[in-house]
Short mmCIF file of C-alpha atoms in Angstrom, two decimals:
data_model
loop_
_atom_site.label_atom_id
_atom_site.label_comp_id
_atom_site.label_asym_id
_atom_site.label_seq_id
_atom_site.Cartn_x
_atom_site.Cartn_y
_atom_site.Cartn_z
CA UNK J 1 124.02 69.97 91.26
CA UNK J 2 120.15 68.68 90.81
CA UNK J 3 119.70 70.40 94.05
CA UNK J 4 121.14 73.75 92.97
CA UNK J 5 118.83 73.29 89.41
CA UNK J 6 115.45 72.60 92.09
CA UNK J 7 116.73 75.71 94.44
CA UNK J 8 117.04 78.21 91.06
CA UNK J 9 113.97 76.69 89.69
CA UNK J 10 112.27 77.14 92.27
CA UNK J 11 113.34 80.97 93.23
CA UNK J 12 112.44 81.88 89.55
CA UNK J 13 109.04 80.34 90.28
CA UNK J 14 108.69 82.40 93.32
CA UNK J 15 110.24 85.51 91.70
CA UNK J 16 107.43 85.52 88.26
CA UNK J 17 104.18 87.63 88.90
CA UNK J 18 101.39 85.91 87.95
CA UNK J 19 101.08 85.43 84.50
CA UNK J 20 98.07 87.96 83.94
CA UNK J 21 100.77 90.75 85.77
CA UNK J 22 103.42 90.34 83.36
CA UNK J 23 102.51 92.41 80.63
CA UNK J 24 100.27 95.67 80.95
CA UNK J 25 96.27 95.02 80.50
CA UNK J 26 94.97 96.70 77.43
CA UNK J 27 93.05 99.67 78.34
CA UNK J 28 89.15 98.94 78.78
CA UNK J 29 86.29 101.10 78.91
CA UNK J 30 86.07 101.34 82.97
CA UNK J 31 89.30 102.57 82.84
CA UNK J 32 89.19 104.91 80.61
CA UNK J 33 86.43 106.55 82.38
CA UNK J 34 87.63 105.94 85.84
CA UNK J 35 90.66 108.62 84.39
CA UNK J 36 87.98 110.78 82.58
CA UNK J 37 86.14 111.15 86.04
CA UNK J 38 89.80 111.91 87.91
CA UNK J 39 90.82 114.16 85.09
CA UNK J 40 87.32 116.03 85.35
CA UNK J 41 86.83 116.05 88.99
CA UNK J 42 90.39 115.81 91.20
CA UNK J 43 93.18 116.85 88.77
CA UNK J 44 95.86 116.17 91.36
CA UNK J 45 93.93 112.71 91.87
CA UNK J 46 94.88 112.23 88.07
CA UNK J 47 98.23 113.53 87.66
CA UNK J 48 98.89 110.96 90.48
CA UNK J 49 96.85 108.07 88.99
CA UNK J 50 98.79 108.63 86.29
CA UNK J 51 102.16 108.52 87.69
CA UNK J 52 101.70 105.28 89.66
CA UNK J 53 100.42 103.74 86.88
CA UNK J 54 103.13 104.36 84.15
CA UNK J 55 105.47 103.36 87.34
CA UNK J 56 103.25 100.24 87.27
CA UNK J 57 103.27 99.69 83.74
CA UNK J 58 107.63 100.80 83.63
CA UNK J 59 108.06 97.55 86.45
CA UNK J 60 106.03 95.02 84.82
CA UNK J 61 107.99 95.55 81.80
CA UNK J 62 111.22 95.79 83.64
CA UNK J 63 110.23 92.66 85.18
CA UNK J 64 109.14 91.30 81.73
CA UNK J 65 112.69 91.52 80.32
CA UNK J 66 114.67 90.79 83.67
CA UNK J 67 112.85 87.39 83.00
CA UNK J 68 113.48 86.57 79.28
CA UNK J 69 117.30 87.91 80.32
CA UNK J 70 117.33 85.03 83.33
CA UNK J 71 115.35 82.56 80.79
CA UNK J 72 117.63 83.33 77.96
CA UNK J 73 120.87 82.51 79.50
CA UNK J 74 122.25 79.25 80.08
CA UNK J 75 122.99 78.02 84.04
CA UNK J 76 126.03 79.80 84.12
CA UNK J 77 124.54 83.29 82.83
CA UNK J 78 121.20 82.56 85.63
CA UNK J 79 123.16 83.66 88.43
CA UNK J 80 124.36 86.75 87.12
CA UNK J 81 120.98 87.73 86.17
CA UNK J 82 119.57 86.40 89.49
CA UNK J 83 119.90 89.58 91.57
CA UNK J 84 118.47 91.71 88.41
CA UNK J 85 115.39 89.67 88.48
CA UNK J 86 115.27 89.96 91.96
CA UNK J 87 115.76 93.51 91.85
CA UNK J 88 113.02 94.14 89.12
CA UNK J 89 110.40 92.08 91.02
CA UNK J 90 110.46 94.01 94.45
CA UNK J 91 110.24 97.14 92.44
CA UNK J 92 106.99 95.64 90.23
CA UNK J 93 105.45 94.45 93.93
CA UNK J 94 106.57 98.79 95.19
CA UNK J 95 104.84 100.27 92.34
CA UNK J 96 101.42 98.07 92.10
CA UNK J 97 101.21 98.09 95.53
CA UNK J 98 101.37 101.85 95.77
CA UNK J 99 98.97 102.15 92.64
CA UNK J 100 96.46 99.42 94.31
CA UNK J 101 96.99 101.71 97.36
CA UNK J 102 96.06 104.77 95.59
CA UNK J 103 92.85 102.97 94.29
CA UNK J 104 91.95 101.50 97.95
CA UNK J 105 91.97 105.22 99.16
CA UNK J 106 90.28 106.70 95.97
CA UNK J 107 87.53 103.47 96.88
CA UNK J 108 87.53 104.44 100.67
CA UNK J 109 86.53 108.34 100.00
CA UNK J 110 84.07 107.21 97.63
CA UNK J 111 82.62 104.91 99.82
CA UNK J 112 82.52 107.90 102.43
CA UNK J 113 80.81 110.05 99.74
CA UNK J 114 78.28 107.95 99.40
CA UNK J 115 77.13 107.45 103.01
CA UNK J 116 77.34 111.24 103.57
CA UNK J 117 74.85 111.25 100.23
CA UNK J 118 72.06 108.38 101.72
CA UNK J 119 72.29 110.37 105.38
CA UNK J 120 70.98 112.90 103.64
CA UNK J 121 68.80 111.56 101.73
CA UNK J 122 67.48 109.55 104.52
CA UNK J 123 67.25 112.52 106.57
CA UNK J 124 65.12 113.85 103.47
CA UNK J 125 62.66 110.91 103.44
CA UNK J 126 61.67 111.61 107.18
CA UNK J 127 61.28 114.94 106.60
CA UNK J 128 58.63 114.34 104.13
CA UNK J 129 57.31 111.76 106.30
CA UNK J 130 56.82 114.11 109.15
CA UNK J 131 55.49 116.89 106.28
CA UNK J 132 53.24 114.02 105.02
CA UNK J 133 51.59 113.09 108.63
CA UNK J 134 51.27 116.87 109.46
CA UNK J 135 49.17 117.13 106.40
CA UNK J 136 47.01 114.19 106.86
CA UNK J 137 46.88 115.61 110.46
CA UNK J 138 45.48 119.02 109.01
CA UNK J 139 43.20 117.51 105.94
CA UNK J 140 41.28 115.20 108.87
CA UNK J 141 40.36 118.18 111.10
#
């Protein structure tokens, strides 16, 4: 019996999202303008942002009552509620993983923009350069 306590203690451990996951994060001021920018600039990037993250939002509080259900209930009631929890985590790990996903790409174009942006700015700075030593050139003749 202690054994089957240890094994269902320790599968709830390994089932509970870390504690900061477990109940949504109030919004905050970078992301409420990370949204303003997608709403502004990419609505399809929004309407998406939006719909992984109330799926987000919809698991961890699936997976926030799936756990006060297995907590609740005495040993008997913990393996009826067992699968449920299991059940609820996998989808909370689906949906932030697709919403960290959609965040990684949104990052990685970004990242891209910004490279194009300094290659051309570089390329700029040597024009000028070259516009710069032609002049000199032409002002010491």
């Amino acid at each position: 019996m202690t054994r089957r306590l240890a094994g269902a203690a320790l599968a709830l451990a390994l089932l509970a999202p870390a504690a900061g996951a477990q109940t949504p994060a109030p919004p905050d001021a970078a992301a409420d303008s990370f949204a303003d920018m997608l709403r502004r600039t990419d609505p399809d990037a929004f309407a998406r942002f939006l719909k992984l993250r109330d799926a987000r939002d919809r698991s961890i509080a699936d997976l926030q009552r799936a756990q006060d259900r297995y907590r609740s209930g005495g040993p008997e009631l913990r393996a009826l509620t067992l699968p449920q929890l299991r059940a609820a985590r996998r989808q909370y790990v689906a949906d932030t993983r697709a919403f960290l996903d959609f965040l990684d790409d949104r990052d990685r174009t970004t990242i891209e923009e910004y490279r194009r942006a300094i290659s051309r700015l570089t390329a700029l700075l040597e024009e000028r350069r070259k516009a710069r030593a032609e002049l000199d050139a032409l002002g010491a003749e």
